[in-house]
PDB file of C-alpha atoms in Angstrom:
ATOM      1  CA  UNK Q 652     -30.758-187.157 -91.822  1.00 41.00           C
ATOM      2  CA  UNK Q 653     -29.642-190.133 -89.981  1.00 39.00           C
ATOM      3  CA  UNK Q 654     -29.206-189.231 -86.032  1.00 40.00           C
ATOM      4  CA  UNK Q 655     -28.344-190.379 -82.856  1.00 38.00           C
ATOM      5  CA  UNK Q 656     -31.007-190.090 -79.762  1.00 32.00           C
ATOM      6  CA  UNK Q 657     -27.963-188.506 -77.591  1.00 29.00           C
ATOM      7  CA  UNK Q 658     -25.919-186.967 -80.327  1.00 29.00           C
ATOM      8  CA  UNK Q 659     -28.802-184.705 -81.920  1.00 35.00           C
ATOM      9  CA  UNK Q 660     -30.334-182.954 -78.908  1.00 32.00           C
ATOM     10  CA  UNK Q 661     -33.055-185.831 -78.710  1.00 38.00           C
ATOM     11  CA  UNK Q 662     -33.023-186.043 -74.980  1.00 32.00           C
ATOM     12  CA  UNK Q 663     -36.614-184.989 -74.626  1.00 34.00           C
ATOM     13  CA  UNK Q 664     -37.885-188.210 -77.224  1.00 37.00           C
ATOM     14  CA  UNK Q 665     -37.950-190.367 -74.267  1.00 36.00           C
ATOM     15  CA  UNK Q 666     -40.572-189.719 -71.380  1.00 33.00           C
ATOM     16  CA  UNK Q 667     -41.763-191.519 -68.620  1.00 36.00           C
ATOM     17  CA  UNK Q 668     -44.123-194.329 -68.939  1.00 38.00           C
ATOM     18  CA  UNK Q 669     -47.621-192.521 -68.324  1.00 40.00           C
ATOM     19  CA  UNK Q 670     -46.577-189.131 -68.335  1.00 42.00           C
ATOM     20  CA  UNK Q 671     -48.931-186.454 -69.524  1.00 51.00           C
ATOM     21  CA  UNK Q 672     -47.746-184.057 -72.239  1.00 63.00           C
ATOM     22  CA  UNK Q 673     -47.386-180.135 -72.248  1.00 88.00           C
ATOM     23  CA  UNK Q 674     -49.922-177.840 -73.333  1.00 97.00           C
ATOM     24  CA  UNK Q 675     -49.337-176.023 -76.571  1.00 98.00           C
ATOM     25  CA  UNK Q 676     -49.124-172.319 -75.973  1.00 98.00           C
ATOM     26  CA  UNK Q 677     -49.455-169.391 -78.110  1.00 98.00           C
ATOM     27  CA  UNK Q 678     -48.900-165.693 -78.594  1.00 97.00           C
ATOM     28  CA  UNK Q 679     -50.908-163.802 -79.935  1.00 96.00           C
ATOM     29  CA  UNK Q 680     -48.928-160.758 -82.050  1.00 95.00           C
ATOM     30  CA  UNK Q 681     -50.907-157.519 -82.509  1.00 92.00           C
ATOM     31  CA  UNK Q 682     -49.472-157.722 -86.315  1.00 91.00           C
ATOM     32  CA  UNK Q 683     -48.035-160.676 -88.682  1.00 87.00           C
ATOM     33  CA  UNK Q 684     -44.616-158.664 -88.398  1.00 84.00           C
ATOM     34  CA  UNK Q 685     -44.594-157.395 -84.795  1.00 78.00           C
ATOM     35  CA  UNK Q 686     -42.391-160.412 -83.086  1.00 76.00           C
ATOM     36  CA  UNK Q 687     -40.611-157.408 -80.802  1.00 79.00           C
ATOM     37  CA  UNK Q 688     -43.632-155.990 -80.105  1.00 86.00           C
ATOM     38  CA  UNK Q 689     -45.683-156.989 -76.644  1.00 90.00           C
ATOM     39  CA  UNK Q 690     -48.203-159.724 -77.102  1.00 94.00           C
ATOM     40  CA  UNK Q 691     -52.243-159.222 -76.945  1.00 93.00           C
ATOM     41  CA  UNK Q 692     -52.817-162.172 -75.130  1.00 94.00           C
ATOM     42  CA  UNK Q 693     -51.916-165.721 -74.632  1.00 97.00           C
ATOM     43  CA  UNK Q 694     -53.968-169.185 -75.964  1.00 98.00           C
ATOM     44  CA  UNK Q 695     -53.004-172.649 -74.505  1.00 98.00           C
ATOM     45  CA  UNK Q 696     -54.099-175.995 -76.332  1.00 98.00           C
ATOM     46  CA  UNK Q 697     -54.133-179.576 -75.720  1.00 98.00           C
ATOM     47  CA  UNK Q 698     -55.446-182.637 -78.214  1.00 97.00           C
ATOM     48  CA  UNK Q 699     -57.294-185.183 -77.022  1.00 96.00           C
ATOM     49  CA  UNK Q 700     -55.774-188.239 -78.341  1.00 95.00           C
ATOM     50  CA  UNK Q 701     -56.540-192.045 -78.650  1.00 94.00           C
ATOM     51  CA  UNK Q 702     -54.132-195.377 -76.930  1.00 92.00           C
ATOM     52  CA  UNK Q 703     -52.734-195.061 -80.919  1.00 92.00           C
ATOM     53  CA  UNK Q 704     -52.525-191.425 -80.807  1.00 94.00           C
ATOM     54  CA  UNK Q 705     -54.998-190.422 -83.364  1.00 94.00           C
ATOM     55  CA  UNK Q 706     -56.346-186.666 -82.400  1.00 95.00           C
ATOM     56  CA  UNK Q 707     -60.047-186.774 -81.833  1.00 96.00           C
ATOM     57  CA  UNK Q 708     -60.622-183.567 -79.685  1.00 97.00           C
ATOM     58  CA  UNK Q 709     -58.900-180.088 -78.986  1.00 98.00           C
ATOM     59  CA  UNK Q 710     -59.027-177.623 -76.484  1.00 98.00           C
ATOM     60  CA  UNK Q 711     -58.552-173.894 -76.395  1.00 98.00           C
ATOM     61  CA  UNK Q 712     -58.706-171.774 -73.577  1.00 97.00           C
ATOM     62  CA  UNK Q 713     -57.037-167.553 -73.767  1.00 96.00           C
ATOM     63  CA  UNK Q 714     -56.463-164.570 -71.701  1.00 96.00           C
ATOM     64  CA  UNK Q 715     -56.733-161.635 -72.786  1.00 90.00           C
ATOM     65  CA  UNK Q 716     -56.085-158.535 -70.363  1.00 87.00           C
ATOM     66  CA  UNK Q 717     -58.483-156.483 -71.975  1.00 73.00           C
ATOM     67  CA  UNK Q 718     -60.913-158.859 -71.160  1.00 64.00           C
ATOM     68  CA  UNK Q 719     -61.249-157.645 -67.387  1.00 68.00           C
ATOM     69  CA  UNK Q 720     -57.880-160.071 -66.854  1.00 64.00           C
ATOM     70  CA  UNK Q 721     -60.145-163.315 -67.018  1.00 87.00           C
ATOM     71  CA  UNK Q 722     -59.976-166.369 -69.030  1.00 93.00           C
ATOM     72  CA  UNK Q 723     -61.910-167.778 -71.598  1.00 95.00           C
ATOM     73  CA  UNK Q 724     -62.702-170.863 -73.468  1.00 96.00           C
ATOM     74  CA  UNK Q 725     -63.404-171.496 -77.342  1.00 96.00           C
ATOM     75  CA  UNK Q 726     -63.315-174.079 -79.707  1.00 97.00           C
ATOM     76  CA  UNK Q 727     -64.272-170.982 -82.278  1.00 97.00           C
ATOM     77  CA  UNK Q 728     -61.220-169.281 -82.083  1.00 97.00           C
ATOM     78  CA  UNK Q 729     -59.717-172.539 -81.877  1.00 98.00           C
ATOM     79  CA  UNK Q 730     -60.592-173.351 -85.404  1.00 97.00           C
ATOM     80  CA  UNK Q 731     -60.394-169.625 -86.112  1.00 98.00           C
ATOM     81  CA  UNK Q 732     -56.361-169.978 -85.245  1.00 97.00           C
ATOM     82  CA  UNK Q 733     -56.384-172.696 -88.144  1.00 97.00           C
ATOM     83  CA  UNK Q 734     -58.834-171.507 -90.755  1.00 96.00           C
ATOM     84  CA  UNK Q 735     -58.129-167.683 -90.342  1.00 96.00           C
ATOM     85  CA  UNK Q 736     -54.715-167.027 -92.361  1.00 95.00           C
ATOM     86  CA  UNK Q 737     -54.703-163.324 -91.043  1.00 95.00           C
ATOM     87  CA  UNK Q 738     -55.136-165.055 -87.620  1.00 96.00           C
ATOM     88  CA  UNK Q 739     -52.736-167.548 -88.336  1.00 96.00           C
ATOM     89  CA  UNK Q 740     -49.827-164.657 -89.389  1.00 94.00           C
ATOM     90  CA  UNK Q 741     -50.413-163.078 -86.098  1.00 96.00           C
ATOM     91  CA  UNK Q 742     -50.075-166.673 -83.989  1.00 96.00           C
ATOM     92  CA  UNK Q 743     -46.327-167.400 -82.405  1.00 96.00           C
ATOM     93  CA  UNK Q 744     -45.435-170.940 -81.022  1.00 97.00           C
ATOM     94  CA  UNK Q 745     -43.737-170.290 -77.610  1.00 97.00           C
ATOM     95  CA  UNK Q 746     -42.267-172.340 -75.012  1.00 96.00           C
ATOM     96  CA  UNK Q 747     -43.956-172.797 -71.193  1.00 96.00           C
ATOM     97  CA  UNK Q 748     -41.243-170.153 -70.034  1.00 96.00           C
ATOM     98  CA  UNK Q 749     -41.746-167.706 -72.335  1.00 96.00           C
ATOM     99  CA  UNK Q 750     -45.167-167.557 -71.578  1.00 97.00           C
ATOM    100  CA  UNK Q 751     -44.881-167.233 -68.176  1.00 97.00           C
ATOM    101  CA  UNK Q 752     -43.077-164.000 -69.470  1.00 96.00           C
ATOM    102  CA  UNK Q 753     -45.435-162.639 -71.082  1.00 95.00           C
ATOM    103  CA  UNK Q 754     -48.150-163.282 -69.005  1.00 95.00           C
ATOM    104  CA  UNK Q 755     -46.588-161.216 -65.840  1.00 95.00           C
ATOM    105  CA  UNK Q 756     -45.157-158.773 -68.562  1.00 94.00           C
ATOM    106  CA  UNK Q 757     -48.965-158.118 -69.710  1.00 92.00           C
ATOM    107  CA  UNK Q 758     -49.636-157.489 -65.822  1.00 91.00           C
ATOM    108  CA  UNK Q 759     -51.117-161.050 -65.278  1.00 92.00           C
ATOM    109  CA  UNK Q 760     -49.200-162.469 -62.628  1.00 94.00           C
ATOM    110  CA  UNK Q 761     -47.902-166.392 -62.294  1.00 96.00           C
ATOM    111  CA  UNK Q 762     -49.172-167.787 -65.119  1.00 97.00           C
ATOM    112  CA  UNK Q 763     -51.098-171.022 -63.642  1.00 96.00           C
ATOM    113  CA  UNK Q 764     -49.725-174.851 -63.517  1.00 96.00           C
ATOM    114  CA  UNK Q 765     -51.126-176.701 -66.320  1.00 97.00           C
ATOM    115  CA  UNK Q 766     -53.175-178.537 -64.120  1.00 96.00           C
ATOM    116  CA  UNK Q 767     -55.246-175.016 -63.230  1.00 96.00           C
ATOM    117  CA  UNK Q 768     -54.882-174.312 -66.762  1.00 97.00           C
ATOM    118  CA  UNK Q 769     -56.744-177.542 -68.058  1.00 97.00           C
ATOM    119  CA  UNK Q 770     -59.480-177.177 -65.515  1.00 97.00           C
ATOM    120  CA  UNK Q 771     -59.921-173.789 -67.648  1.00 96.00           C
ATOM    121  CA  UNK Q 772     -61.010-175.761 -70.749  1.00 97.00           C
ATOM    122  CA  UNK Q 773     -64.885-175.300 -70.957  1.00 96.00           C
ATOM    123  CA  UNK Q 774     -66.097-175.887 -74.984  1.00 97.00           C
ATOM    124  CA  UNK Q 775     -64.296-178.807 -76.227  1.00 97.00           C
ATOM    125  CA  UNK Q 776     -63.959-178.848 -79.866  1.00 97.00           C
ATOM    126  CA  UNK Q 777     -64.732-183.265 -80.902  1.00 97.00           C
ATOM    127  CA  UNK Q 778     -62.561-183.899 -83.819  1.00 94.00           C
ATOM    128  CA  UNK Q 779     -63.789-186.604 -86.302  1.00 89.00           C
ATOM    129  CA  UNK Q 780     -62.081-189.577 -85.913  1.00 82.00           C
ATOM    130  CA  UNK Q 781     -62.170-193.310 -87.702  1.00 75.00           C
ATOM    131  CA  UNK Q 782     -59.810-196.533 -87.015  1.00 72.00           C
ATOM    132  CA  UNK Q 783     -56.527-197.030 -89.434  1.00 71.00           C
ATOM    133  CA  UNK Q 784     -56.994-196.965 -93.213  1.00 64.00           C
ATOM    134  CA  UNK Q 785     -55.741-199.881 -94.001  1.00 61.00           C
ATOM    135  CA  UNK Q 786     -56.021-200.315 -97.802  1.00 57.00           C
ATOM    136  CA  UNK Q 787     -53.730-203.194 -97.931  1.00 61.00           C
ATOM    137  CA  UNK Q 788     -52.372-205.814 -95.254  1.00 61.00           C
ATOM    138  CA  UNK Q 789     -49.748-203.859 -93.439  1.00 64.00           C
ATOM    139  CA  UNK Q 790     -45.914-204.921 -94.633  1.00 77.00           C
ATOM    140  CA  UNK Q 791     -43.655-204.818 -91.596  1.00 79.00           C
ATOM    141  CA  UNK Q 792     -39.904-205.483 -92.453  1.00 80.00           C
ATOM    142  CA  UNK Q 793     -38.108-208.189 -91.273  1.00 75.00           C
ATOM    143  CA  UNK Q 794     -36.784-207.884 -87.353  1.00 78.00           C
ATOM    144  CA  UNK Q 795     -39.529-205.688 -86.409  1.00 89.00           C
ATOM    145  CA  UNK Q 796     -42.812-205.936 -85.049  1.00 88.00           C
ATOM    146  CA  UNK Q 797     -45.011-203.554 -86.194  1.00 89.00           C
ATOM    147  CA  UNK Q 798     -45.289-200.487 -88.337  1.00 91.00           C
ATOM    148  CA  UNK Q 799     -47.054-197.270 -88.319  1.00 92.00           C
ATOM    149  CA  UNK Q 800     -47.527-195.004 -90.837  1.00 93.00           C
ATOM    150  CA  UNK Q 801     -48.781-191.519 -89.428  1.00 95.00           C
ATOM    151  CA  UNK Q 802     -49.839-188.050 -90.595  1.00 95.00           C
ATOM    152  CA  UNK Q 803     -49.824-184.720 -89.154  1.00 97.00           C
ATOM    153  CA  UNK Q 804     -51.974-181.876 -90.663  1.00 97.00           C
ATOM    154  CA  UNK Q 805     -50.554-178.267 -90.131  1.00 98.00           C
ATOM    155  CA  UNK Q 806     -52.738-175.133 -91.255  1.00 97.00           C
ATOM    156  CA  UNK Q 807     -50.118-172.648 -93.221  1.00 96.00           C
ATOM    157  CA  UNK Q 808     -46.263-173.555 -93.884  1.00 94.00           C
ATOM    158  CA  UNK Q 809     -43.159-173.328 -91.698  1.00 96.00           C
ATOM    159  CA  UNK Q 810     -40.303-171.738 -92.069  1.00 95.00           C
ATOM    160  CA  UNK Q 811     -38.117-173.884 -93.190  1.00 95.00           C
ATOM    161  CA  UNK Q 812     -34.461-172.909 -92.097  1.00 95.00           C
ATOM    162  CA  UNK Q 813     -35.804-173.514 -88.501  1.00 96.00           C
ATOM    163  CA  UNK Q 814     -36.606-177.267 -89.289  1.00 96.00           C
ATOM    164  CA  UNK Q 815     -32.899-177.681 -89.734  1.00 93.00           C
ATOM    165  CA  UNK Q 816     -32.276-179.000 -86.316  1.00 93.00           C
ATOM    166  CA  UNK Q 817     -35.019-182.234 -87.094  1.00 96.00           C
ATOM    167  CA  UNK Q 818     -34.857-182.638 -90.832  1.00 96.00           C
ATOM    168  CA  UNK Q 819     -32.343-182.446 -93.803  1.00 97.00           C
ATOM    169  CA  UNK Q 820     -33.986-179.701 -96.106  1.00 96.00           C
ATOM    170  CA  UNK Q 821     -34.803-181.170 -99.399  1.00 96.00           C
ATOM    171  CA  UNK Q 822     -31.913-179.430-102.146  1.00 94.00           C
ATOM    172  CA  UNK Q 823     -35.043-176.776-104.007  1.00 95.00           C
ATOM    173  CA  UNK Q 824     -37.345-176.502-100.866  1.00 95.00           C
ATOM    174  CA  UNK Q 825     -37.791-172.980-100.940  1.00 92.00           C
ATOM    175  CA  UNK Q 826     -39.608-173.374-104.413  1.00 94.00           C
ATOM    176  CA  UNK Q 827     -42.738-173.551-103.849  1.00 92.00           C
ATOM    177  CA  UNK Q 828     -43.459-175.992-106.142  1.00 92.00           C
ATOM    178  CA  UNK Q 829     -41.386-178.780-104.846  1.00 94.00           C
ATOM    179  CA  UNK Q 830     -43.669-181.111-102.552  1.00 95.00           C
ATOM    180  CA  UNK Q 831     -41.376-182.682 -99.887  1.00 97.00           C
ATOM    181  CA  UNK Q 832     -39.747-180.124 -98.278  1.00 96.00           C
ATOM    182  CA  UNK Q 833     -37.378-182.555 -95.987  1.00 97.00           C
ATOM    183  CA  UNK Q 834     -37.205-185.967 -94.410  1.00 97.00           C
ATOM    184  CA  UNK Q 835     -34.842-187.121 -91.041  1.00 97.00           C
ATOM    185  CA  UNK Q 836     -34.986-190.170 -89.751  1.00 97.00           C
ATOM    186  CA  UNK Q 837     -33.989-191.512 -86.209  1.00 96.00           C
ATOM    187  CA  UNK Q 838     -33.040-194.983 -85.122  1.00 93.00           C
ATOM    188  CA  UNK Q 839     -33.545-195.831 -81.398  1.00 89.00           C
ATOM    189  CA  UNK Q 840     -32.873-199.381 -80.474  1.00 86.00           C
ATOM    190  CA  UNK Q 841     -34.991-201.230 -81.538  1.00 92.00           C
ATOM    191  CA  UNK Q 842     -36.897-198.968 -83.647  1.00 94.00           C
ATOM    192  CA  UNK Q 843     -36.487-196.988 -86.723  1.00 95.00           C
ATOM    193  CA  UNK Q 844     -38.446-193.555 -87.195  1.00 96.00           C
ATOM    194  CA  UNK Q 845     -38.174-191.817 -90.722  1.00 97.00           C
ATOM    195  CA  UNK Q 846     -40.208-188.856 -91.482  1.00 98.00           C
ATOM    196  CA  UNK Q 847     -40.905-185.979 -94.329  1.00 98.00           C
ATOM    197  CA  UNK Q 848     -42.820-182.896 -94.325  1.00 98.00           C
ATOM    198  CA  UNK Q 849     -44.835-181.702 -97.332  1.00 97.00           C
ATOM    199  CA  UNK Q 850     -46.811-178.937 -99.197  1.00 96.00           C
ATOM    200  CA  UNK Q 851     -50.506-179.484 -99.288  1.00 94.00           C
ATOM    201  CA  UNK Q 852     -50.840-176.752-101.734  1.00 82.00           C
ATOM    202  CA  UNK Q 853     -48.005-173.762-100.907  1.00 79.00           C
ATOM    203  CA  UNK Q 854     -48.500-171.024 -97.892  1.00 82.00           C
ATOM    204  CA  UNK Q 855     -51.900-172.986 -97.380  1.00 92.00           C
ATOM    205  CA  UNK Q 856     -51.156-176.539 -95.449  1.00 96.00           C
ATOM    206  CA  UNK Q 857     -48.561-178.963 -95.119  1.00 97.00           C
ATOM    207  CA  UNK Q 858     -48.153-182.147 -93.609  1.00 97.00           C
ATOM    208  CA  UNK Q 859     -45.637-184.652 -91.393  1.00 98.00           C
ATOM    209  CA  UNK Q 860     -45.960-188.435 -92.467  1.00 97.00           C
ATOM    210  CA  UNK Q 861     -44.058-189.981 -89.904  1.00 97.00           C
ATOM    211  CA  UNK Q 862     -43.258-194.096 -90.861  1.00 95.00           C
ATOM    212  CA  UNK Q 863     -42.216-196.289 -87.445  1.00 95.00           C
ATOM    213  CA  UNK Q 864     -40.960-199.629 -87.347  1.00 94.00           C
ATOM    214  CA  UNK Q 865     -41.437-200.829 -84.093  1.00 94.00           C
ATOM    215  CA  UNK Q 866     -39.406-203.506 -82.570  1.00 93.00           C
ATOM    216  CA  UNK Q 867     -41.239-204.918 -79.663  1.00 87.00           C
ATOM    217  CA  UNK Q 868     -44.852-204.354 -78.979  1.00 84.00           C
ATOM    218  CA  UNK Q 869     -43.969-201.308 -77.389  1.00 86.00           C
ATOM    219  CA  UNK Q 870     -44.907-197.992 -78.908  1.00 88.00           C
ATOM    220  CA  UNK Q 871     -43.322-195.782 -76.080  1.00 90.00           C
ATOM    221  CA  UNK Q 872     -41.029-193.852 -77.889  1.00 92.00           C
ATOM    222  CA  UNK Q 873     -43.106-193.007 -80.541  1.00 95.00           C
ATOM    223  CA  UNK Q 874     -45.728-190.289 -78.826  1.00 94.00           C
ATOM    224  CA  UNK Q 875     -42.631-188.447 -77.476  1.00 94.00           C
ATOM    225  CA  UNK Q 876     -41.061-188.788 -81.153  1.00 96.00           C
ATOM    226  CA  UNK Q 877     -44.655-187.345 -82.588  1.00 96.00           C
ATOM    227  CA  UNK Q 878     -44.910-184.438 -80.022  1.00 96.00           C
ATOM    228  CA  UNK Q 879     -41.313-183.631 -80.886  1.00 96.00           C
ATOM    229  CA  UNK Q 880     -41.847-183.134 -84.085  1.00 97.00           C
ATOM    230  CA  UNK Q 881     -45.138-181.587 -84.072  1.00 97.00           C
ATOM    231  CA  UNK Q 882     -43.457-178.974 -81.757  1.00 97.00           C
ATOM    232  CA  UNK Q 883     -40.681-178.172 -84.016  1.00 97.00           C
ATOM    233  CA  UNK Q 884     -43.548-177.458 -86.789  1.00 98.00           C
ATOM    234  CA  UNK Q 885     -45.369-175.557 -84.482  1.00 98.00           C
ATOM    235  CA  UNK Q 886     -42.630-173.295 -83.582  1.00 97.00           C
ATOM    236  CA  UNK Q 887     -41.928-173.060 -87.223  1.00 97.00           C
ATOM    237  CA  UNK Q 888     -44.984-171.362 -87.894  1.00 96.00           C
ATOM    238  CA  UNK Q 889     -47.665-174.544 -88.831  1.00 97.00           C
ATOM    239  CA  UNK Q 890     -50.754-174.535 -86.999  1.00 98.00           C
ATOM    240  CA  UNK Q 891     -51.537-178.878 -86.053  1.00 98.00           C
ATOM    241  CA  UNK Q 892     -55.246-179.212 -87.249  1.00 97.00           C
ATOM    242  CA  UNK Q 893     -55.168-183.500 -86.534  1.00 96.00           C
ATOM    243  CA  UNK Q 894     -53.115-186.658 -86.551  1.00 95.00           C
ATOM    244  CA  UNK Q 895     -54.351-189.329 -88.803  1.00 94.00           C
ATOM    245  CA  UNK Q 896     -52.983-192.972 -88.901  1.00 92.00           C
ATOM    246  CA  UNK Q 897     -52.983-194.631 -91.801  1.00 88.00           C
ATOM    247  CA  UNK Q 898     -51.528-197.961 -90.945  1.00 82.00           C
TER     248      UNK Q 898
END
């Protein structure tokens, strides 16, 4: 999938220079199959990243209303939400506003600014981290400056027919033994993003290798470009676990 920035619904790759990203937030479902039924509480997330985007921290903070209305903080449950799959089937990807809808529908009031709800974050959860892999001298095509190679880690497998809006499914993706599921790419002048998503071993994790050819020194499309991508997983039904860079 070849697509234009404007054309595609891509507003939302571009951000302002400095900007600080959403939270991730969460339902939690009191069954894997009980998306009209009322949530049992709410999780938000953040990674910590590095300048180059590598993930080497997460937070997780919840509400609960059974829990005498208050908030709490845990990196277990964090890694519960990626390790547990009867967790996981019970976890559903939701944007700020819908949220905020559940929240006052489960009697909680305004849900908080993100601000407020970062100050909430009380066990941080270090992820390991190391610098690039670079097994061989990185080849960067001609008219560009740089290139990237990335990979995000998802716990469990989306569903694919709602990755159809950022990837062209791959022609036998629904078996599950076929390994690259889809692949999109996006050109933004001067740079060219191209991406696929595959099976890690089917219904148990799957990854995003994202490839960017940068050209200038800047890299400020590309963290919008990741986070746009990782949300479209997420809301697919993948849990992120870490962002690696290999190049």
């Amino acid at each position: 999938m070849t697509s234009d920035i404007r054309g595609r619904g891509w507003a939302g790759v571009t951000a302002e220079p400095g900007s600080q990203a959403a939270l991730d937030y969460y339902l939690i479902m009191p069954a894997a199959d009980a998306d009209g039924a009322p949530a049992e509480a709410i999780v938000v997330e953040e990674f910590t990243l590095t300048d180059d985007l590598r993930t080497v921290g997460l937070d997780t903070a919840g509400w609960w209303p059974a829990a005498d209305g208050g908030w709490w903080s845990s990196a277990v449950f964090g890694r519960a939400m990626r390790e547990d799959p009867g967790l996981r089937a019970r976890i559903r990807a939701v944007s700020r506003p819908e949220a905020e809808a559940a929240y006052r529908g489960l009697g909680g009031g305004e849900l908080p600014g993100e601000t407020r709800l970062r100050a909430l974050f009380h066990d941080h959860q270090p992820l390991p981290d190391s610098p690039p892999l670079r097994l061989t001298p990185p080849r960067v095509p001609d008219g560009f400056h740089d290139t990237r190679v990335y990979r995000v880690l998802f716990a469990g497998e989306p569903r694919l027919p709602l990755l159809a809006d950022v990837m062209a499914l791959a022609r036998e993706a629904g078996d599950p033994g076929t390994r690259i599921v889809g692949s999109g790419e996006l050109r933004t002048d001067p740079d060219v993003f191209t991406w696929e998503v595959r099976r890690i071993g089917p219904g148990v994790a799957c990854c995003l290798d994202l490839t960017a050819h940068l050209g200038t020194a800047s890299s400020e499309a590309l963290g919008p470009l990741l986070r746009r991508l990782t949300t479209a997983m997420r809301h697919a039904g993948a849990v992120p676990v870490t962002v690696e860079r290999f190049s």
